[in-house]
Tab-separated table of C-alpha atoms in Angstrom:
chain	number	residue	atom	x	y	z
A	1	MET	CA	45.684	-48.166	-78.532
A	2	LEU	CA	44.529	-51.003	-76.249
A	3	ARG	CA	46.755	-49.676	-73.511
A	4	HIS	CA	45.095	-46.270	-73.662
A	5	ARG	CA	41.625	-47.796	-73.471
A	6	SER	CA	42.591	-49.852	-70.366
A	7	LEU	CA	43.898	-46.732	-68.662
A	8	PHE	CA	40.609	-44.944	-69.462
A	9	TRP	CA	38.541	-47.662	-67.792
A	10	VAL	CA	40.796	-47.733	-64.743
A	11	LEU	CA	40.526	-44.015	-64.235
A	12	GLY	CA	36.766	-44.093	-64.815
A	13	GLY	CA	36.349	-46.852	-62.212
A	14	MET	CA	38.313	-44.886	-59.635
A	15	ALA	CA	36.131	-41.821	-60.178
A	16	LEU	CA	32.955	-43.885	-59.825
A	17	ASN	CA	34.277	-45.448	-56.621
A	18	VAL	CA	34.912	-42.034	-55.069
A	19	ALA	CA	31.442	-40.769	-56.047
A	20	LEU	CA	29.711	-43.774	-54.503
A	21	ARG	CA	31.773	-43.868	-51.314
A	22	PRO	CA	29.484	-44.416	-48.306
A	23	SER	CA	28.963	-41.528	-45.924
A	24	PRO	CA	30.185	-41.665	-42.332
A	25	PRO	CA	28.118	-43.592	-39.796
A	26	GLY	CA	24.956	-41.821	-38.691
A	27	TYR	CA	24.014	-40.463	-42.125
A	28	ALA	CA	21.608	-42.094	-44.581
A	29	GLY	CA	22.632	-42.637	-48.162
A	30	TYR	CA	25.770	-41.275	-49.704
A	31	ALA	CA	27.671	-38.117	-48.946
A	32	ARG	CA	26.853	-35.194	-51.142
A	33	ALA	CA	28.118	-31.650	-51.205
A	34	ARG	CA	25.921	-29.262	-49.171
A	35	PRO	CA	26.120	-25.527	-48.701
A	36	ALA	CA	27.559	-24.391	-45.400
A	37	VAL	CA	24.923	-23.298	-42.829
A	38	SER	CA	25.853	-21.209	-39.803
A	39	THR	CA	24.083	-22.328	-36.620
A	40	PRO	CA	23.373	-19.684	-33.995
A	41	ALA	CA	25.106	-20.209	-30.692
A	42	ALA	CA	21.811	-19.972	-28.776
A	43	PRO	CA	18.205	-20.305	-29.858
A	44	TYR	CA	16.282	-17.083	-30.555
A	45	LYS	CA	14.174	-15.869	-27.629
A	46	MET	CA	11.019	-13.742	-27.863
A	47	THR	CA	10.870	-11.034	-25.198
A	48	PRO	CA	7.323	-11.139	-23.805
A	49	ALA	CA	5.376	-7.916	-24.275
A	50	ALA	CA	4.874	-5.917	-21.106
A	51	LYS	CA	1.400	-6.207	-19.684
A	52	PRO	CA	-0.514	-2.924	-19.916
A	53	GLN	CA	-0.791	-1.280	-16.530
A	54	PRO	CA	-4.254	-0.211	-15.415
A	55	LYS	CA	-4.847	3.482	-15.895
A	56	THR	CA	-5.017	5.487	-12.679
A	57	PRO	CA	-7.804	8.054	-12.842
A	58	MET	CA	-6.809	11.662	-12.285
A	59	PRO	CA	-8.620	12.898	-9.185
A	60	VAL	CA	-9.290	16.644	-9.322
A	61	PHE	CA	-9.412	19.275	-12.060
A	62	ALA	CA	-8.902	22.840	-10.788
A	63	GLY	CA	-10.377	25.702	-12.764
A	64	SER	CA	-13.166	28.246	-12.995
A	65	LEU	CA	-16.813	27.276	-13.378
A	66	GLU	CA	-16.463	27.968	-17.111
A	67	ASP	CA	-13.556	25.493	-17.229
A	68	TRP	CA	-15.708	22.762	-15.667
A	69	VAL	CA	-17.684	22.300	-18.896
A	70	ARG	CA	-14.619	22.054	-21.147
A	71	PRO	CA	-13.765	18.658	-22.717
A	72	GLU	CA	-10.550	18.207	-20.711
A	73	ALA	CA	-12.524	18.214	-17.459
A	74	ALA	CA	-14.015	14.836	-18.455
A	75	SER	CA	-10.677	13.174	-17.594
A	76	TYR	CA	-11.054	13.914	-13.877
A	77	GLN	CA	-13.124	12.432	-11.054
A	78	ALA	CA	-13.943	15.813	-9.514
A	79	LEU	CA	-13.925	19.516	-10.363
A	80	HIS	CA	-12.591	22.229	-8.076
A	81	PHE	CA	-12.955	26.020	-8.123
A	82	PRO	CA	-10.649	27.458	-5.428
A	83	ARG	CA	-11.515	30.854	-3.946
A	84	SER	CA	-10.902	32.847	-0.777
A	85	PRO	CA	-13.912	33.421	1.515
A	86	SER	CA	-15.221	36.994	1.411
A	87	TRP	CA	-17.020	36.538	4.757
A	88	PRO	CA	-15.683	36.262	8.319
A	89	ASN	CA	-15.897	33.188	10.508
A	90	TYR	CA	-19.566	32.949	11.517
A	91	GLN	CA	-19.135	29.858	13.721
A	92	MET	CA	-21.225	31.233	16.594
A	93	GLU	CA	-24.065	32.325	14.287
A	94	ILE	CA	-24.093	28.972	12.485
A	95	ASP	CA	-24.271	27.074	15.784
A	96	ARG	CA	-27.192	29.234	16.924
A	97	SER	CA	-29.118	28.640	13.678
A	98	LEU	CA	-29.251	24.854	14.196
A	99	ALA	CA	-32.914	24.910	15.274
A	100	ASP	CA	-33.918	26.609	11.988
A	101	PHE	CA	-32.958	23.498	10.000
A	102	GLY	CA	-35.471	21.107	11.545
A	103	PRO	CA	-34.964	17.680	13.131
A	104	GLU	CA	-32.873	16.387	10.218
A	105	CYS	CA	-30.670	19.499	10.151
A	106	GLN	CA	-31.377	19.866	6.450
A	107	LEU	CA	-33.512	21.980	4.113
A	108	GLU	CA	-34.171	20.818	0.558
A	109	ARG	CA	-35.846	21.968	-2.660
A	110	THR	CA	-36.354	19.973	-5.864
A	111	ILE	CA	-35.642	21.795	-9.128
A	112	GLU	CA	-37.072	20.388	-12.349
A	113	ARG	CA	-35.769	21.300	-15.782
A	114	GLN	CA	-38.560	22.465	-18.086
A	115	PRO	CA	-38.144	23.344	-21.787
A	116	GLY	CA	-37.859	27.077	-22.411
A	117	LYS	CA	-37.933	28.004	-18.712
A	118	ASP	CA	-35.327	29.174	-16.222
A	119	LEU	CA	-34.124	26.409	-13.939
A	120	GLY	CA	-35.148	28.431	-10.918
A	121	PHE	CA	-32.113	27.941	-8.693
A	122	LYS	CA	-32.278	31.563	-7.567
A	123	GLN	CA	-35.923	31.308	-6.481
A	124	ALA	CA	-35.310	27.936	-4.847
A	125	ALA	CA	-32.480	29.465	-2.824
A	126	GLU	CA	-34.758	32.310	-1.713
A	127	ASP	CA	-37.352	29.800	-0.551
A	128	LEU	CA	-34.725	27.688	1.178
A	129	LEU	CA	-33.236	30.599	3.125
A	130	ARG	CA	-36.506	32.119	4.237
A	131	GLY	CA	-36.604	32.077	8.019
A	132	ILE	CA	-32.947	31.113	8.441
A	133	ARG	CA	-31.295	33.334	11.072
A	134	LEU	CA	-27.875	33.918	9.578
A	135	PRO	CA	-26.007	37.175	8.870
A	136	GLU	CA	-27.273	38.892	5.712
A	137	GLU	CA	-23.764	38.900	4.264
A	138	LEU	CA	-23.644	35.114	4.446
A	139	LEU	CA	-27.193	34.776	3.088
A	140	ASP	CA	-26.203	36.821	0.030
A	141	VAL	CA	-23.266	34.502	-0.614
A	142	LEU	CA	-25.533	31.443	-0.273
A	143	ARG	CA	-28.054	32.834	-2.781
A	144	LEU	CA	-25.394	33.610	-5.358
A	145	ASP	CA	-23.562	30.291	-4.866
A	146	ALA	CA	-26.775	28.277	-5.209
A	147	GLU	CA	-27.576	29.956	-8.510
A	148	GLN	CA	-24.071	29.783	-10.011
A	149	LEU	CA	-23.292	26.240	-8.889
A	150	GLY	CA	-26.741	24.998	-9.917
A	151	LYS	CA	-26.591	26.501	-13.403
A	152	THR	CA	-23.081	25.161	-13.964
A	153	LEU	CA	-24.102	21.608	-13.030
A	154	ALA	CA	-27.182	21.895	-15.240
A	155	MET	CA	-24.849	22.661	-18.184
A	156	LEU	CA	-22.468	19.882	-17.151
A	157	CYS	CA	-25.346	17.366	-16.936
A	158	PRO	CA	-27.724	18.432	-19.750
A	159	TRP	CA	-29.469	15.028	-19.764
A	160	ASN	CA	-30.714	15.363	-16.180
A	161	LYS	CA	-34.132	16.849	-15.496
A	162	ILE	CA	-34.021	16.857	-11.685
A	163	PHE	CA	-31.629	18.644	-9.317
A	164	LEU	CA	-31.765	18.813	-5.521
A	165	LEU	CA	-30.752	22.011	-3.728
A	166	LYS	CA	-29.829	21.369	-0.086
A	167	LEU	CA	-28.652	23.444	2.858
A	168	GLU	CA	-27.351	21.410	5.781
A	169	ILE	CA	-25.910	21.806	9.246
A	170	MET	CA	-23.363	19.019	9.710
A	171	GLY	CA	-22.201	18.217	13.239
A	172	GLU	CA	-21.748	14.710	14.583
A	173	HIS	CA	-23.893	13.258	11.784
A	174	ASN	CA	-21.785	13.306	8.636
A	175	CYS	CA	-20.058	10.871	6.266
A	176	PRO	CA	-16.915	9.786	8.166
A	177	ARG	CA	-16.151	6.695	6.068
A	178	TRP	CA	-14.205	6.748	2.801
A	179	HIS	CA	-16.625	6.023	-0.033
A	180	ARG	CA	-17.756	6.713	-3.579
A	181	ASP	CA	-21.163	8.217	-4.285
A	182	SER	CA	-23.639	6.032	-6.161
A	183	TYR	CA	-25.564	8.853	-7.851
A	184	ILE	CA	-24.459	11.048	-10.771
A	185	GLY	CA	-22.719	13.751	-8.776
A	186	ARG	CA	-22.783	16.330	-6.013
A	187	GLY	CA	-21.719	19.965	-5.900
A	188	ILE	CA	-20.714	21.041	-2.399
A	189	ILE	CA	-19.483	24.179	-0.620
A	190	SER	CA	-18.478	24.453	3.044
A	191	TYR	CA	-18.802	27.898	4.681
A	192	ASN	CA	-16.838	27.304	7.882
A	193	LEU	CA	-14.401	24.962	9.634
A	194	SER	CA	-13.190	22.714	6.791
A	195	GLY	CA	-14.146	21.057	3.515
A	196	THR	CA	-14.450	17.623	1.926
A	197	GLN	CA	-11.464	15.285	2.103
A	198	TYR	CA	-10.418	13.144	-0.869
A	199	ILE	CA	-7.601	10.872	-1.996
A	200	ALA	CA	-6.300	9.609	-5.340
A	201	GLU	CA	-7.311	6.050	-6.190
A	202	GLU	CA	-3.699	4.842	-6.427
A	203	HIS	CA	-3.401	5.284	-2.656
A	204	VAL	CA	-6.570	3.290	-1.900
A	205	ASN	CA	-7.050	-0.421	-1.263
A	206	ILE	CA	-10.098	-0.860	-3.500
A	207	TRP	CA	-11.072	-4.231	-2.040
A	208	GLU	CA	-11.122	-2.783	1.459
A	209	LEU	CA	-13.057	0.251	0.194
A	210	GLU	CA	-15.778	-1.939	-1.288
A	211	ASN	CA	-15.861	-4.690	1.335
A	212	CYS	CA	-14.616	-3.304	4.642
A	213	GLY	CA	-15.842	-0.493	6.848
A	214	ASN	CA	-12.530	0.289	8.510
A	215	ASN	CA	-10.964	3.553	7.320
A	216	ASP	CA	-7.536	2.474	8.573
A	217	HIS	CA	-7.540	-0.462	6.154
A	218	ILE	CA	-8.748	1.522	3.147
A	219	LEU	CA	-5.855	3.967	2.808
A	220	ARG	CA	-2.455	2.770	1.636
A	221	ASP	CA	-0.844	6.119	2.431
A	222	PRO	CA	-2.784	8.536	4.713
A	223	SER	CA	-0.288	11.304	3.966
A	224	LYS	CA	-1.823	11.604	0.474
A	225	VAL	CA	-5.208	12.796	1.797
A	226	ARG	CA	-6.195	16.235	0.497
A	227	GLU	CA	-8.846	18.644	1.811
A	228	ILE	CA	-10.965	21.240	0.034
A	229	ALA	CA	-10.757	24.681	1.658
A	230	VAL	CA	-13.635	26.666	3.136
A	231	GLY	CA	-15.481	28.582	0.408
A	232	ASP	CA	-14.234	26.458	-2.506
A	233	LEU	CA	-16.750	25.080	-5.014
A	234	PHE	CA	-16.351	21.327	-5.484
A	235	PHE	CA	-18.162	18.839	-7.740
A	236	ILE	CA	-17.749	15.133	-6.973
A	237	LYS	CA	-18.577	12.746	-9.823
A	238	GLY	CA	-20.365	9.662	-8.539
A	239	ASN	CA	-20.340	6.171	-10.015
A	240	GLY	CA	-23.484	7.103	-11.928
A	241	PHE	CA	-21.770	9.801	-13.992
A	242	PRO	CA	-22.207	8.522	-17.562
A	243	THR	CA	-18.960	9.620	-19.249
A	244	GLY	CA	-15.248	10.010	-18.517
A	245	GLU	CA	-13.638	9.481	-15.141
A	246	LYS	CA	-15.845	9.224	-12.056
A	247	GLY	CA	-16.176	7.796	-8.557
A	248	LEU	CA	-13.887	10.021	-6.465
A	249	VAL	CA	-12.965	8.445	-3.120
A	250	HIS	CA	-13.859	10.993	-0.430
A	251	LYS	CA	-15.380	11.606	3.014
A	252	SER	CA	-16.441	14.345	5.399
A	253	PRO	CA	-13.716	16.058	7.450
A	254	PRO	CA	-13.300	15.057	11.101
A	255	VAL	CA	-15.781	16.523	13.586
A	256	GLN	CA	-14.446	19.467	15.590
A	257	PHE	CA	-15.404	20.515	19.119
A	258	HIS	CA	-15.561	23.675	21.186
A	259	PRO	CA	-13.414	23.824	24.350
A	260	ASP	CA	-16.526	23.017	26.410
A	261	GLY	CA	-17.020	19.771	24.470
A	262	PHE	CA	-19.947	20.867	22.304
A	263	VAL	CA	-19.790	20.071	18.600
A	264	LYS	CA	-18.859	22.772	16.110
A	265	ASN	CA	-21.473	22.757	13.360
A	266	ARG	CA	-20.533	23.111	9.709
A	267	LEU	CA	-22.763	24.938	7.193
A	268	VAL	CA	-22.843	23.194	3.801
A	269	LEU	CA	-24.605	23.966	0.514
A	270	LYS	CA	-25.184	21.042	-1.871
A	271	VAL	CA	-26.532	20.595	-5.380
A	272	ASP	CA	-27.191	16.909	-6.024
A	273	VAL	CA	-27.600	15.343	-9.467
A	274	PRO	CA	-29.636	12.175	-8.774
A	275	LEU	CA	-29.996	9.095	-10.939
A	276	GLN	CA	-33.222	8.966	-12.941
């Protein structure tokens, strides 16, 4: 019996000695069983989110005058109604009419929106063209264009009370530098030679546009320049346009000359929407 008890204590002491065996150097306390933990070979890395790229405005929406007032047209900096001229080239007649436009080569009428009354673009065009020596065929086109373009812009800009109807002869005095208009917008039609030039903003050095007067420094890619055709109706949204895309980068086309060196004059109809 005593022998069995001695064996019990010996075995118990051995078990206690194993349980209290010190852990290897570098560990505190005594070794204890721990669950196995798998360590990843490399730390986890967060892929940085891509920075959002600035949205490039869409330059020109092409459609009918009815399409200009649709919601999708708000996503463009300008509106374009292409058409083929129904009149011949009246270059000689336009050059001869220069004296009819006064010292500033421009005739202008102010049209004010009044509740319950017609805007009066048709009558303003009649007043503007009185005394202008141009072929009757071309005068008829000018009257109709002034009325249709004016009424369309009045619908497009229902908040504006003032519109300016202009008829200009543009020769050496034009807008040769790339720029954005500061007012709300301008409707423009060229009746001979060539039309307004424009370029998408992605091909423009904006800093040079706003700080430098050199056209060669403004364009990143001159091959991307586009030109509106003779007879087309074009509305350029200025920086003052209150909604959607605006501020089309544009300029007048290059001046052209007759073989004898005299300037070829360009006849232009405009409907301006000024800031108020």
